mmCIF file with all atom_site columns, C-alpha atoms in Angstrom:
data_model
loop_
_atom_site.group_PDB
_atom_site.id
_atom_site.type_symbol
_atom_site.label_atom_id
_atom_site.label_alt_id
_atom_site.label_comp_id
_atom_site.label_asym_id
_atom_site.label_entity_id
_atom_site.label_seq_id
_atom_site.pdbx_PDB_ins_code
_atom_site.Cartn_x
_atom_site.Cartn_y
_atom_site.Cartn_z
_atom_site.occupancy
_atom_site.B_iso_or_equiv
_atom_site.pdbx_formal_charge
_atom_site.auth_seq_id
_atom_site.auth_comp_id
_atom_site.auth_asym_id
_atom_site.auth_atom_id
_atom_site.pdbx_PDB_model_num
ATOM 1   C CA . ASP A 1 1   ? -26.599 31.328 -44.363 1.00 0.00 ? 807 ASP A CA 1
ATOM 2   C CA . VAL A 1 2   ? -28.115 27.927 -43.703 1.00 0.00 ? 808 VAL A CA 1
ATOM 3   C CA . LYS A 1 3   ? -29.765 27.456 -40.377 1.00 0.00 ? 809 LYS A CA 1
ATOM 4   C CA . VAL A 1 4   ? -31.289 25.186 -37.841 1.00 0.00 ? 810 VAL A CA 1
ATOM 5   C CA . THR A 1 5   ? -33.462 27.274 -35.552 1.00 0.00 ? 811 THR A CA 1
ATOM 6   C CA . GLN A 1 6   ? -34.734 26.200 -32.170 1.00 0.00 ? 812 GLN A CA 1
ATOM 7   C CA . SER A 1 7   ? -37.660 28.257 -30.988 1.00 0.00 ? 813 SER A CA 1
ATOM 8   C CA . SER A 1 8   ? -36.502 28.897 -27.423 1.00 0.00 ? 814 SER A CA 1
ATOM 9   C CA . ARG A 1 9   ? -33.077 29.297 -25.841 1.00 0.00 ? 815 ARG A CA 1
ATOM 10  C CA . TYR A 1 10  ? -34.380 28.912 -22.279 1.00 0.00 ? 816 TYR A CA 1
ATOM 11  C CA . LEU A 1 11  ? -37.538 27.326 -20.932 1.00 0.00 ? 817 LEU A CA 1
ATOM 12  C CA . VAL A 1 12  ? -38.800 26.757 -17.398 1.00 0.00 ? 818 VAL A CA 1
ATOM 13  C CA . LYS A 1 13  ? -41.690 24.331 -16.992 1.00 0.00 ? 819 LYS A CA 1
ATOM 14  C CA . ARG A 1 14  ? -43.469 22.678 -14.098 1.00 0.00 ? 820 ARG A CA 1
ATOM 15  C CA . THR A 1 15  ? -43.483 18.969 -13.352 1.00 0.00 ? 821 THR A CA 1
ATOM 16  C CA . GLY A 1 16  ? -46.316 17.245 -15.194 1.00 0.00 ? 822 GLY A CA 1
ATOM 17  C CA . GLU A 1 17  ? -46.667 19.861 -17.923 1.00 0.00 ? 823 GLU A CA 1
ATOM 18  C CA . LYS A 1 18  ? -46.691 18.877 -21.584 1.00 0.00 ? 824 LYS A CA 1
ATOM 19  C CA . VAL A 1 19  ? -43.742 20.578 -23.257 1.00 0.00 ? 825 VAL A CA 1
ATOM 20  C CA . PHE A 1 20  ? -43.129 21.229 -26.940 1.00 0.00 ? 826 PHE A CA 1
ATOM 21  C CA . LEU A 1 21  ? -39.657 21.982 -28.299 1.00 0.00 ? 827 LEU A CA 1
ATOM 22  C CA . GLU A 1 22  ? -39.643 23.190 -31.881 1.00 0.00 ? 828 GLU A CA 1
ATOM 23  C CA . CYS A 1 23  ? -36.919 22.951 -34.498 1.00 0.00 ? 829 CYS A CA 1
ATOM 24  C CA . VAL A 1 24  ? -36.974 24.349 -38.028 1.00 0.00 ? 830 VAL A CA 1
ATOM 25  C CA . GLN A 1 25  ? -34.345 24.001 -40.762 1.00 0.00 ? 831 GLN A CA 1
ATOM 26  C CA . ASP A 1 26  ? -34.168 25.894 -44.034 1.00 0.00 ? 832 ASP A CA 1
ATOM 27  C CA . MET A 1 27  ? -31.779 23.585 -45.902 1.00 0.00 ? 833 MET A CA 1
ATOM 28  C CA . ASP A 1 28  ? -34.319 21.137 -47.350 1.00 0.00 ? 834 ASP A CA 1
ATOM 29  C CA . HIS A 1 29  ? -32.668 18.354 -45.323 1.00 0.00 ? 835 HIS A CA 1
ATOM 30  C CA . GLU A 1 30  ? -34.407 15.002 -45.114 1.00 0.00 ? 836 GLU A CA 1
ATOM 31  C CA . ASN A 1 31  ? -32.894 13.904 -41.799 1.00 0.00 ? 837 ASN A CA 1
ATOM 32  C CA . MET A 1 32  ? -33.535 15.581 -38.459 1.00 0.00 ? 838 MET A CA 1
ATOM 33  C CA . PHE A 1 33  ? -32.424 14.627 -34.967 1.00 0.00 ? 839 PHE A CA 1
ATOM 34  C CA . TRP A 1 34  ? -33.038 15.424 -31.321 1.00 0.00 ? 840 TRP A CA 1
ATOM 35  C CA . TYR A 1 35  ? -30.235 14.973 -28.785 1.00 0.00 ? 841 TYR A CA 1
ATOM 36  C CA . ARG A 1 36  ? -29.988 15.863 -25.140 1.00 0.00 ? 842 ARG A CA 1
ATOM 37  C CA . GLN A 1 37  ? -26.712 17.036 -23.659 1.00 0.00 ? 843 GLN A CA 1
ATOM 38  C CA . ASP A 1 38  ? -25.776 16.439 -20.033 1.00 0.00 ? 844 ASP A CA 1
ATOM 39  C CA . PRO A 1 39  ? -22.443 17.039 -18.280 1.00 0.00 ? 845 PRO A CA 1
ATOM 40  C CA . GLY A 1 40  ? -20.225 13.975 -18.411 1.00 0.00 ? 846 GLY A CA 1
ATOM 41  C CA . LEU A 1 41  ? -22.616 12.118 -20.698 1.00 0.00 ? 847 LEU A CA 1
ATOM 42  C CA . GLY A 1 42  ? -22.080 13.982 -23.951 1.00 0.00 ? 848 GLY A CA 1
ATOM 43  C CA . LEU A 1 43  ? -24.900 13.920 -26.472 1.00 0.00 ? 849 LEU A CA 1
ATOM 44  C CA . ARG A 1 44  ? -27.478 11.167 -26.369 1.00 0.00 ? 850 ARG A CA 1
ATOM 45  C CA . LEU A 1 45  ? -29.890 10.545 -29.217 1.00 0.00 ? 851 LEU A CA 1
ATOM 46  C CA . ILE A 1 46  ? -33.573 10.763 -28.333 1.00 0.00 ? 852 ILE A CA 1
ATOM 47  C CA . TYR A 1 47  ? -35.342 10.427 -31.692 1.00 0.00 ? 853 TYR A CA 1
ATOM 48  C CA . PHE A 1 48  ? -34.608 10.994 -35.341 1.00 0.00 ? 854 PHE A CA 1
ATOM 49  C CA . SER A 1 49  ? -36.580 11.271 -38.542 1.00 0.00 ? 855 SER A CA 1
ATOM 50  C CA . TYR A 1 50  ? -35.491 10.626 -42.110 1.00 0.00 ? 856 TYR A CA 1
ATOM 51  C CA . ASP A 1 51  ? -38.665 11.750 -43.827 1.00 0.00 ? 857 ASP A CA 1
ATOM 52  C CA . VAL A 1 52  ? -41.954 13.494 -43.207 1.00 0.00 ? 858 VAL A CA 1
ATOM 53  C CA . LYS A 1 53  ? -44.143 11.487 -40.823 1.00 0.00 ? 859 LYS A CA 1
ATOM 54  C CA . MET A 1 54  ? -41.302 8.990  -40.275 1.00 0.00 ? 860 MET A CA 1
ATOM 55  C CA . LYS A 1 55  ? -39.509 8.603  -36.953 1.00 0.00 ? 861 LYS A CA 1
ATOM 56  C CA . GLU A 1 56  ? -37.154 6.225  -35.214 1.00 0.00 ? 862 GLU A CA 1
ATOM 57  C CA . LYS A 1 57  ? -36.269 5.836  -31.574 1.00 0.00 ? 863 LYS A CA 1
ATOM 58  C CA . GLY A 1 58  ? -32.804 6.693  -30.489 1.00 0.00 ? 864 GLY A CA 1
ATOM 59  C CA . ASP A 1 59  ? -30.994 5.570  -27.364 1.00 0.00 ? 865 ASP A CA 1
ATOM 60  C CA . ILE A 1 60  ? -33.182 7.304  -24.755 1.00 0.00 ? 866 ILE A CA 1
ATOM 61  C CA . PRO A 1 61  ? -36.726 7.743  -26.109 1.00 0.00 ? 867 PRO A CA 1
ATOM 62  C CA . GLU A 1 62  ? -38.583 7.082  -22.858 1.00 0.00 ? 868 GLU A CA 1
ATOM 63  C CA . GLY A 1 63  ? -40.726 10.010 -21.791 1.00 0.00 ? 869 GLY A CA 1
ATOM 64  C CA . TYR A 1 64  ? -40.470 11.700 -25.192 1.00 0.00 ? 870 TYR A CA 1
ATOM 65  C CA . SER A 1 65  ? -42.316 11.675 -28.489 1.00 0.00 ? 871 SER A CA 1
ATOM 66  C CA . VAL A 1 66  ? -41.792 13.536 -31.761 1.00 0.00 ? 872 VAL A CA 1
ATOM 67  C CA . SER A 1 67  ? -43.761 14.940 -34.647 1.00 0.00 ? 873 SER A CA 1
ATOM 68  C CA . ARG A 1 68  ? -42.661 15.596 -38.235 1.00 0.00 ? 874 ARG A CA 1
ATOM 69  C CA . GLU A 1 69  ? -45.635 16.874 -40.238 1.00 0.00 ? 875 GLU A CA 1
ATOM 70  C CA . LYS A 1 70  ? -43.551 19.043 -42.564 1.00 0.00 ? 876 LYS A CA 1
ATOM 71  C CA . LYS A 1 71  ? -40.082 18.480 -43.923 1.00 0.00 ? 877 LYS A CA 1
ATOM 72  C CA . GLU A 1 72  ? -38.611 21.577 -42.322 1.00 0.00 ? 878 GLU A CA 1
ATOM 73  C CA . ARG A 1 73  ? -40.028 21.124 -38.820 1.00 0.00 ? 879 ARG A CA 1
ATOM 74  C CA . PHE A 1 74  ? -39.266 18.500 -36.174 1.00 0.00 ? 880 PHE A CA 1
ATOM 75  C CA . SER A 1 75  ? -40.911 18.802 -32.777 1.00 0.00 ? 881 SER A CA 1
ATOM 76  C CA . LEU A 1 76  ? -39.900 17.109 -29.544 1.00 0.00 ? 882 LEU A CA 1
ATOM 77  C CA . ILE A 1 77  ? -42.674 16.526 -27.032 1.00 0.00 ? 883 ILE A CA 1
ATOM 78  C CA . LEU A 1 78  ? -42.306 15.808 -23.351 1.00 0.00 ? 884 LEU A CA 1
ATOM 79  C CA . GLU A 1 79  ? -45.636 14.193 -22.520 1.00 0.00 ? 885 GLU A CA 1
ATOM 80  C CA . SER A 1 80  ? -45.396 14.859 -18.774 1.00 0.00 ? 886 SER A CA 1
ATOM 81  C CA . ALA A 1 81  ? -42.271 16.761 -17.838 1.00 0.00 ? 887 ALA A CA 1
ATOM 82  C CA . SER A 1 82  ? -40.198 15.487 -14.947 1.00 0.00 ? 888 SER A CA 1
ATOM 83  C CA . THR A 1 83  ? -37.208 16.967 -13.145 1.00 0.00 ? 889 THR A CA 1
ATOM 84  C CA . ASN A 1 84  ? -34.855 14.378 -14.675 1.00 0.00 ? 890 ASN A CA 1
ATOM 85  C CA . GLN A 1 85  ? -35.637 15.867 -18.067 1.00 0.00 ? 891 GLN A CA 1
ATOM 86  C CA . THR A 1 86  ? -33.902 19.092 -17.096 1.00 0.00 ? 892 THR A CA 1
ATOM 87  C CA . SER A 1 87  ? -31.202 19.311 -19.764 1.00 0.00 ? 893 SER A CA 1
ATOM 88  C CA . MET A 1 88  ? -29.880 21.029 -22.865 1.00 0.00 ? 894 MET A CA 1
ATOM 89  C CA . TYR A 1 89  ? -31.754 19.847 -25.972 1.00 0.00 ? 895 TYR A CA 1
ATOM 90  C CA . LEU A 1 90  ? -30.048 20.050 -29.361 1.00 0.00 ? 896 LEU A CA 1
ATOM 91  C CA . CYS A 1 91  ? -31.679 19.684 -32.761 1.00 0.00 ? 897 CYS A CA 1
ATOM 92  C CA . ALA A 1 92  ? -29.667 18.792 -35.860 1.00 0.00 ? 898 ALA A CA 1
ATOM 93  C CA . SER A 1 93  ? -30.276 18.064 -39.511 1.00 0.00 ? 899 SER A CA 1
ATOM 94  C CA . SER A 1 94  ? -28.476 16.499 -42.467 1.00 0.00 ? 900 SER A CA 1
ATOM 95  C CA . LYS A 1 95  ? -29.033 15.837 -46.136 1.00 0.00 ? 901 LYS A CA 1
ATOM 96  C CA . SER A 1 96  ? -29.978 12.246 -46.804 1.00 0.00 ? 902 SER A CA 1
ATOM 97  C CA . GLY A 1 97  ? -26.938 10.105 -47.497 1.00 0.00 ? 903 GLY A CA 1
ATOM 98  C CA . THR A 1 98  ? -24.465 12.857 -46.623 1.00 0.00 ? 904 THR A CA 1
ATOM 99  C CA . GLY A 1 99  ? -24.512 12.841 -42.830 1.00 0.00 ? 905 GLY A CA 1
ATOM 100 C CA . LYS A 1 100 ? -21.939 10.092 -42.642 1.00 0.00 ? 906 LYS A CA 1
ATOM 101 C CA . ASN A 1 101 ? -19.526 12.142 -44.727 1.00 0.00 ? 907 ASN A CA 1
ATOM 102 C CA . TYR A 1 102 ? -20.437 15.735 -44.013 1.00 0.00 ? 908 TYR A CA 1
ATOM 103 C CA . GLY A 1 103 ? -21.776 15.652 -40.487 1.00 0.00 ? 909 GLY A CA 1
ATOM 104 C CA . TYR A 1 104 ? -24.731 17.584 -39.193 1.00 0.00 ? 910 TYR A CA 1
ATOM 105 C CA . THR A 1 105 ? -25.859 21.172 -38.781 1.00 0.00 ? 911 THR A CA 1
ATOM 106 C CA . PHE A 1 106 ? -26.911 21.933 -35.225 1.00 0.00 ? 912 PHE A CA 1
ATOM 107 C CA . GLY A 1 107 ? -29.219 24.494 -33.688 1.00 0.00 ? 913 GLY A CA 1
ATOM 108 C CA . SER A 1 108 ? -28.140 26.645 -30.742 1.00 0.00 ? 914 SER A CA 1
ATOM 109 C CA . GLY A 1 109 ? -29.942 24.474 -28.226 1.00 0.00 ? 915 GLY A CA 1
ATOM 110 C CA . THR A 1 110 ? -32.800 24.871 -25.760 1.00 0.00 ? 916 THR A CA 1
ATOM 111 C CA . ARG A 1 111 ? -31.960 24.767 -22.082 1.00 0.00 ? 917 ARG A CA 1
ATOM 112 C CA . LEU A 1 112 ? -34.995 23.293 -20.340 1.00 0.00 ? 918 LEU A CA 1
ATOM 113 C CA . THR A 1 113 ? -35.454 23.434 -16.591 1.00 0.00 ? 919 THR A CA 1
ATOM 114 C CA . VAL A 1 114 ? -38.289 21.435 -15.026 1.00 0.00 ? 920 VAL A CA 1
ATOM 115 C CA . VAL A 1 115 ? -39.215 22.555 -11.530 1.00 0.00 ? 921 VAL A CA 1
ATOM 116 C CA . GLY B 2 1   ? -22.729 -1.126 -30.474 1.00 0.00 ? 323 GLY B CA 1
ATOM 117 C CA . ASP B 2 2   ? -20.709 1.844  -31.588 1.00 0.00 ? 324 ASP B CA 1
ATOM 118 C CA . SER B 2 3   ? -19.002 3.969  -28.996 1.00 0.00 ? 325 SER B CA 1
ATOM 119 C CA . VAL B 2 4   ? -16.600 6.881  -28.700 1.00 0.00 ? 326 VAL B CA 1
ATOM 120 C CA . THR B 2 5   ? -14.281 7.459  -25.753 1.00 0.00 ? 327 THR B CA 1
ATOM 121 C CA . GLN B 2 6   ? -12.663 10.820 -25.071 1.00 0.00 ? 328 GLN B CA 1
ATOM 122 C CA . MET B 2 7   ? -10.220 11.905 -22.429 1.00 0.00 ? 329 MET B CA 1
ATOM 123 C CA . GLU B 2 8   ? -11.875 13.539 -19.479 1.00 0.00 ? 330 GLU B CA 1
ATOM 124 C CA . GLY B 2 9   ? -11.484 17.223 -18.918 1.00 0.00 ? 331 GLY B CA 1
ATOM 125 C CA . PRO B 2 10  ? -11.151 19.905 -18.182 1.00 0.00 ? 332 PRO B CA 1
ATOM 126 C CA . VAL B 2 11  ? -7.879  20.406 -19.991 1.00 0.00 ? 333 VAL B CA 1
ATOM 127 C CA . THR B 2 12  ? -6.223  23.634 -18.877 1.00 0.00 ? 334 THR B CA 1
ATOM 128 C CA . LEU B 2 13  ? -3.411  25.099 -20.973 1.00 0.00 ? 335 LEU B CA 1
ATOM 129 C CA . SER B 2 14  ? -1.532  28.334 -21.273 1.00 0.00 ? 336 SER B CA 1
ATOM 130 C CA . GLU B 2 15  ? -1.770  30.309 -24.473 1.00 0.00 ? 337 GLU B CA 1
ATOM 131 C CA . GLU B 2 16  ? 0.558   29.003 -27.229 1.00 0.00 ? 338 GLU B CA 1
ATOM 132 C CA . ALA B 2 17  ? 0.801   25.538 -25.649 1.00 0.00 ? 339 ALA B CA 1
ATOM 133 C CA . PHE B 2 18  ? 0.433   22.350 -27.677 1.00 0.00 ? 340 PHE B CA 1
ATOM 134 C CA . LEU B 2 19  ? -2.944  20.623 -27.478 1.00 0.00 ? 341 LEU B CA 1
ATOM 135 C CA . THR B 2 20  ? -3.857  16.963 -27.746 1.00 0.00 ? 342 THR B CA 1
ATOM 136 C CA . ILE B 2 21  ? -7.317  15.622 -26.992 1.00 0.00 ? 343 ILE B CA 1
ATOM 137 C CA . ASN B 2 22  ? -7.497  11.851 -27.262 1.00 0.00 ? 344 ASN B CA 1
ATOM 138 C CA . CYS B 2 23  ? -10.366 10.038 -28.953 1.00 0.00 ? 345 CYS B CA 1
ATOM 139 C CA . THR B 2 24  ? -10.759 6.319  -29.575 1.00 0.00 ? 346 THR B CA 1
ATOM 140 C CA . TYR B 2 25  ? -13.704 4.515  -31.054 1.00 0.00 ? 347 TYR B CA 1
ATOM 141 C CA . THR B 2 26  ? -15.380 1.151  -31.402 1.00 0.00 ? 348 THR B CA 1
ATOM 142 C CA . ALA B 2 27  ? -17.384 0.461  -34.538 1.00 0.00 ? 349 ALA B CA 1
ATOM 143 C CA . THR B 2 28  ? -18.005 -2.206 -37.117 1.00 0.00 ? 350 THR B CA 1
ATOM 144 C CA . GLY B 2 29  ? -17.043 -1.501 -40.686 1.00 0.00 ? 351 GLY B CA 1
ATOM 145 C CA . TYR B 2 30  ? -15.478 1.778  -41.670 1.00 0.00 ? 352 TYR B CA 1
ATOM 146 C CA . PRO B 2 31  ? -16.949 4.776  -39.864 1.00 0.00 ? 353 PRO B CA 1
ATOM 147 C CA . SER B 2 32  ? -16.512 8.408  -40.714 1.00 0.00 ? 354 SER B CA 1
ATOM 148 C CA . LEU B 2 33  ? -15.006 10.435 -37.872 1.00 0.00 ? 355 LEU B CA 1
ATOM 149 C CA . PHE B 2 34  ? -15.692 14.009 -36.793 1.00 0.00 ? 356 PHE B CA 1
ATOM 150 C CA . TRP B 2 35  ? -14.648 16.645 -34.312 1.00 0.00 ? 357 TRP B CA 1
ATOM 151 C CA . TYR B 2 36  ? -17.246 19.182 -33.244 1.00 0.00 ? 358 TYR B CA 1
ATOM 152 C CA . VAL B 2 37  ? -16.687 22.274 -31.117 1.00 0.00 ? 359 VAL B CA 1
ATOM 153 C CA . GLN B 2 38  ? -19.177 23.974 -28.820 1.00 0.00 ? 360 GLN B CA 1
ATOM 154 C CA . TYR B 2 39  ? -18.421 27.527 -27.706 1.00 0.00 ? 361 TYR B CA 1
ATOM 155 C CA . PRO B 2 40  ? -20.143 28.814 -24.560 1.00 0.00 ? 362 PRO B CA 1
ATOM 156 C CA . GLY B 2 41  ? -23.870 29.301 -25.044 1.00 0.00 ? 363 GLY B CA 1
ATOM 157 C CA . GLU B 2 42  ? -23.891 27.919 -28.564 1.00 0.00 ? 364 GLU B CA 1
ATOM 158 C CA . GLY B 2 43  ? -24.724 24.744 -30.447 1.00 0.00 ? 365 GLY B CA 1
ATOM 159 C CA . LEU B 2 44  ? -22.166 22.386 -31.964 1.00 0.00 ? 366 LEU B CA 1
ATOM 160 C CA . GLN B 2 45  ? -20.152 23.320 -35.028 1.00 0.00 ? 367 GLN B CA 1
ATOM 161 C CA . LEU B 2 46  ? -18.321 20.883 -37.266 1.00 0.00 ? 368 LEU B CA 1
ATOM 162 C CA . LEU B 2 47  ? -14.585 21.465 -36.818 1.00 0.00 ? 369 LEU B CA 1
ATOM 163 C CA . LEU B 2 48  ? -13.086 18.774 -39.051 1.00 0.00 ? 370 LEU B CA 1
ATOM 164 C CA . LYS B 2 49  ? -13.725 15.320 -40.438 1.00 0.00 ? 371 LYS B CA 1
ATOM 165 C CA . ALA B 2 50  ? -12.113 12.247 -41.991 1.00 0.00 ? 372 ALA B CA 1
ATOM 166 C CA . THR B 2 51  ? -13.942 9.615  -43.958 1.00 0.00 ? 373 THR B CA 1
ATOM 167 C CA . LYS B 2 52  ? -11.355 6.871  -44.466 1.00 0.00 ? 374 LYS B CA 1
ATOM 168 C CA . ALA B 2 53  ? -8.229  5.442  -42.897 1.00 0.00 ? 375 ALA B CA 1
ATOM 169 C CA . ASP B 2 54  ? -5.117  7.673  -42.948 1.00 0.00 ? 376 ASP B CA 1
ATOM 170 C CA . ASP B 2 55  ? -7.164  10.737 -43.925 1.00 0.00 ? 377 ASP B CA 1
ATOM 171 C CA . LYS B 2 56  ? -6.163  13.908 -42.092 1.00 0.00 ? 378 LYS B CA 1
ATOM 172 C CA . GLY B 2 57  ? -8.851  16.444 -41.325 1.00 0.00 ? 379 GLY B CA 1
ATOM 173 C CA . SER B 2 58  ? -7.779  20.022 -40.647 1.00 0.00 ? 380 SER B CA 1
ATOM 174 C CA . ASN B 2 59  ? -9.367  23.390 -39.931 1.00 0.00 ? 381 ASN B CA 1
ATOM 175 C CA . LYS B 2 60  ? -8.431  26.574 -38.026 1.00 0.00 ? 382 LYS B CA 1
ATOM 176 C CA . GLY B 2 61  ? -5.031  25.101 -37.092 1.00 0.00 ? 383 GLY B CA 1
ATOM 177 C CA . PHE B 2 62  ? -6.567  21.914 -35.654 1.00 0.00 ? 384 PHE B CA 1
ATOM 178 C CA . GLU B 2 63  ? -5.696  18.517 -37.119 1.00 0.00 ? 385 GLU B CA 1
ATOM 179 C CA . ALA B 2 64  ? -6.742  14.903 -36.595 1.00 0.00 ? 386 ALA B CA 1
ATOM 180 C CA . THR B 2 65  ? -5.656  11.741 -38.426 1.00 0.00 ? 387 THR B CA 1
ATOM 181 C CA . TYR B 2 66  ? -7.905  8.707  -38.863 1.00 0.00 ? 388 TYR B CA 1
ATOM 182 C CA . ARG B 2 67  ? -5.838  5.783  -37.495 1.00 0.00 ? 389 ARG B CA 1
ATOM 183 C CA . LYS B 2 68  ? -7.607  2.515  -38.199 1.00 0.00 ? 390 LYS B CA 1
ATOM 184 C CA . GLU B 2 69  ? -4.898  0.364  -36.632 1.00 0.00 ? 391 GLU B CA 1
ATOM 185 C CA . THR B 2 70  ? -5.287  2.083  -33.270 1.00 0.00 ? 392 THR B CA 1
ATOM 186 C CA . THR B 2 71  ? -8.969  3.054  -33.765 1.00 0.00 ? 393 THR B CA 1
ATOM 187 C CA . SER B 2 72  ? -8.103  6.620  -32.849 1.00 0.00 ? 394 SER B CA 1
ATOM 188 C CA . PHE B 2 73  ? -8.778  10.169 -34.041 1.00 0.00 ? 395 PHE B CA 1
ATOM 189 C CA . HIS B 2 74  ? -6.820  12.444 -31.705 1.00 0.00 ? 396 HIS B CA 1
ATOM 190 C CA . LEU B 2 75  ? -7.281  16.193 -32.025 1.00 0.00 ? 397 LEU B CA 1
ATOM 191 C CA . GLU B 2 76  ? -4.125  18.361 -32.052 1.00 0.00 ? 398 GLU B CA 1
ATOM 192 C CA . LYS B 2 77  ? -3.207  21.992 -32.343 1.00 0.00 ? 399 LYS B CA 1
ATOM 193 C CA . GLY B 2 78  ? 0.284   23.385 -32.246 1.00 0.00 ? 400 GLY B CA 1
ATOM 194 C CA . SER B 2 79  ? -0.441  26.655 -30.449 1.00 0.00 ? 401 SER B CA 1
ATOM 195 C CA . VAL B 2 80  ? -3.742  27.270 -28.686 1.00 0.00 ? 402 VAL B CA 1
ATOM 196 C CA . GLN B 2 81  ? -5.355  30.650 -28.139 1.00 0.00 ? 403 GLN B CA 1
ATOM 197 C CA . VAL B 2 82  ? -7.752  31.892 -25.470 1.00 0.00 ? 404 VAL B CA 1
ATOM 198 C CA . SER B 2 83  ? -10.453 31.908 -28.153 1.00 0.00 ? 405 SER B CA 1
ATOM 199 C CA . ASP B 2 84  ? -10.096 28.099 -28.478 1.00 0.00 ? 406 ASP B CA 1
ATOM 200 C CA . SER B 2 85  ? -11.661 27.650 -25.042 1.00 0.00 ? 407 SER B CA 1
ATOM 201 C CA . ALA B 2 86  ? -14.691 25.459 -25.684 1.00 0.00 ? 408 ALA B CA 1
ATOM 202 C CA . VAL B 2 87  ? -15.996 21.917 -25.370 1.00 0.00 ? 409 VAL B CA 1
ATOM 203 C CA . TYR B 2 88  ? -14.761 19.494 -28.030 1.00 0.00 ? 410 TYR B CA 1
ATOM 204 C CA . PHE B 2 89  ? -16.729 16.403 -29.073 1.00 0.00 ? 411 PHE B CA 1
ATOM 205 C CA . CYS B 2 90  ? -15.466 13.441 -31.041 1.00 0.00 ? 412 CYS B CA 1
ATOM 206 C CA . ALA B 2 91  ? -18.134 11.610 -33.071 1.00 0.00 ? 413 ALA B CA 1
ATOM 207 C CA . LEU B 2 92  ? -18.528 8.804  -35.550 1.00 0.00 ? 414 LEU B CA 1
ATOM 208 C CA . SER B 2 93  ? -20.994 7.881  -38.230 1.00 0.00 ? 415 SER B CA 1
ATOM 209 C CA . ASP B 2 94  ? -21.109 4.239  -39.118 1.00 0.00 ? 416 ASP B CA 1
ATOM 210 C CA . HIS B 2 95  ? -21.798 2.790  -42.555 1.00 0.00 ? 417 HIS B CA 1
ATOM 211 C CA . THR B 2 96  ? -24.322 0.158  -41.583 1.00 0.00 ? 418 THR B CA 1
ATOM 212 C CA . GLY B 2 97  ? -27.372 2.309  -42.282 1.00 0.00 ? 419 GLY B CA 1
ATOM 213 C CA . ARG B 2 98  ? -28.075 3.880  -38.929 1.00 0.00 ? 420 ARG B CA 1
ATOM 214 C CA . ARG B 2 99  ? -28.528 7.539  -39.645 1.00 0.00 ? 421 ARG B CA 1
ATOM 215 C CA . ALA B 2 100 ? -27.337 9.133  -36.439 1.00 0.00 ? 422 ALA B CA 1
ATOM 216 C CA . LEU B 2 101 ? -23.943 10.182 -35.131 1.00 0.00 ? 423 LEU B CA 1
ATOM 217 C CA . THR B 2 102 ? -22.525 8.658  -31.955 1.00 0.00 ? 424 THR B CA 1
ATOM 218 C CA . PHE B 2 103 ? -20.795 11.220 -29.740 1.00 0.00 ? 425 PHE B CA 1
ATOM 219 C CA . GLY B 2 104 ? -18.170 11.058 -27.046 1.00 0.00 ? 426 GLY B CA 1
ATOM 220 C CA . SER B 2 105 ? -18.748 12.709 -23.690 1.00 0.00 ? 427 SER B CA 1
ATOM 221 C CA . GLY B 2 106 ? -16.913 15.889 -24.626 1.00 0.00 ? 428 GLY B CA 1
ATOM 222 C CA . THR B 2 107 ? -13.701 17.479 -23.355 1.00 0.00 ? 429 THR B CA 1
ATOM 223 C CA . ARG B 2 108 ? -13.673 21.004 -21.993 1.00 0.00 ? 430 ARG B CA 1
ATOM 224 C CA . LEU B 2 109 ? -10.605 23.049 -22.942 1.00 0.00 ? 431 LEU B CA 1
ATOM 225 C CA . GLN B 2 110 ? -9.679  26.130 -20.945 1.00 0.00 ? 432 GLN B CA 1
ATOM 226 C CA . VAL B 2 111 ? -6.875  28.294 -22.307 1.00 0.00 ? 433 VAL B CA 1
ATOM 227 C CA . GLN B 2 112 ? -5.386  30.850 -19.947 1.00 0.00 ? 434 GLN B CA 1
ATOM 228 C CA . PRO B 2 113 ? -3.625  34.010 -21.162 1.00 0.00 ? 435 PRO B CA 1
#
């Protein structure tokens, strides 16, 4: 069964910490995405990548960065965590050129709490 | 820019009731349209899709028809079950080259026995 795996389901971090959220897919997909999900706001795109070492900013990139050193892995980095980054983070992937017709495969999400 | 508007929830229904969740969109060109479902504690799963006007997507008893004239993609089910309780997201993918889906805010459905 094809999968997008997020390394942690729950994380608690302190304000100011550097936080790494990891996502791995086993489908040989070119495109990978990071969204955050907040009540009443739906899913908002943080960053996406359509190839190794390539990245593009989404709608809310401030306070975040990403890394894509290998095709299967896409990491989201919170440089200095703040309480307003407490959220559910969702990773997704798609085959190049097919996302607009076949949608995405999502991971189970990481619920991050910053205290 | 592109946007998706969904009816606010929660929507509370009794088992076997008819369900409609409204979704309208704004986009240039001809987007593809999707419904995703998120069960408690899980990620999003693709429920159904439509890629051109008048297409009907269907899955697990749910249906939605791509209406270009009203820019809508309403989700319907004739008889809901308790197991349908979840959050439902409408989304679009445009054809202008941007490679990311745009999502609505989600609608929570609660089905009571």
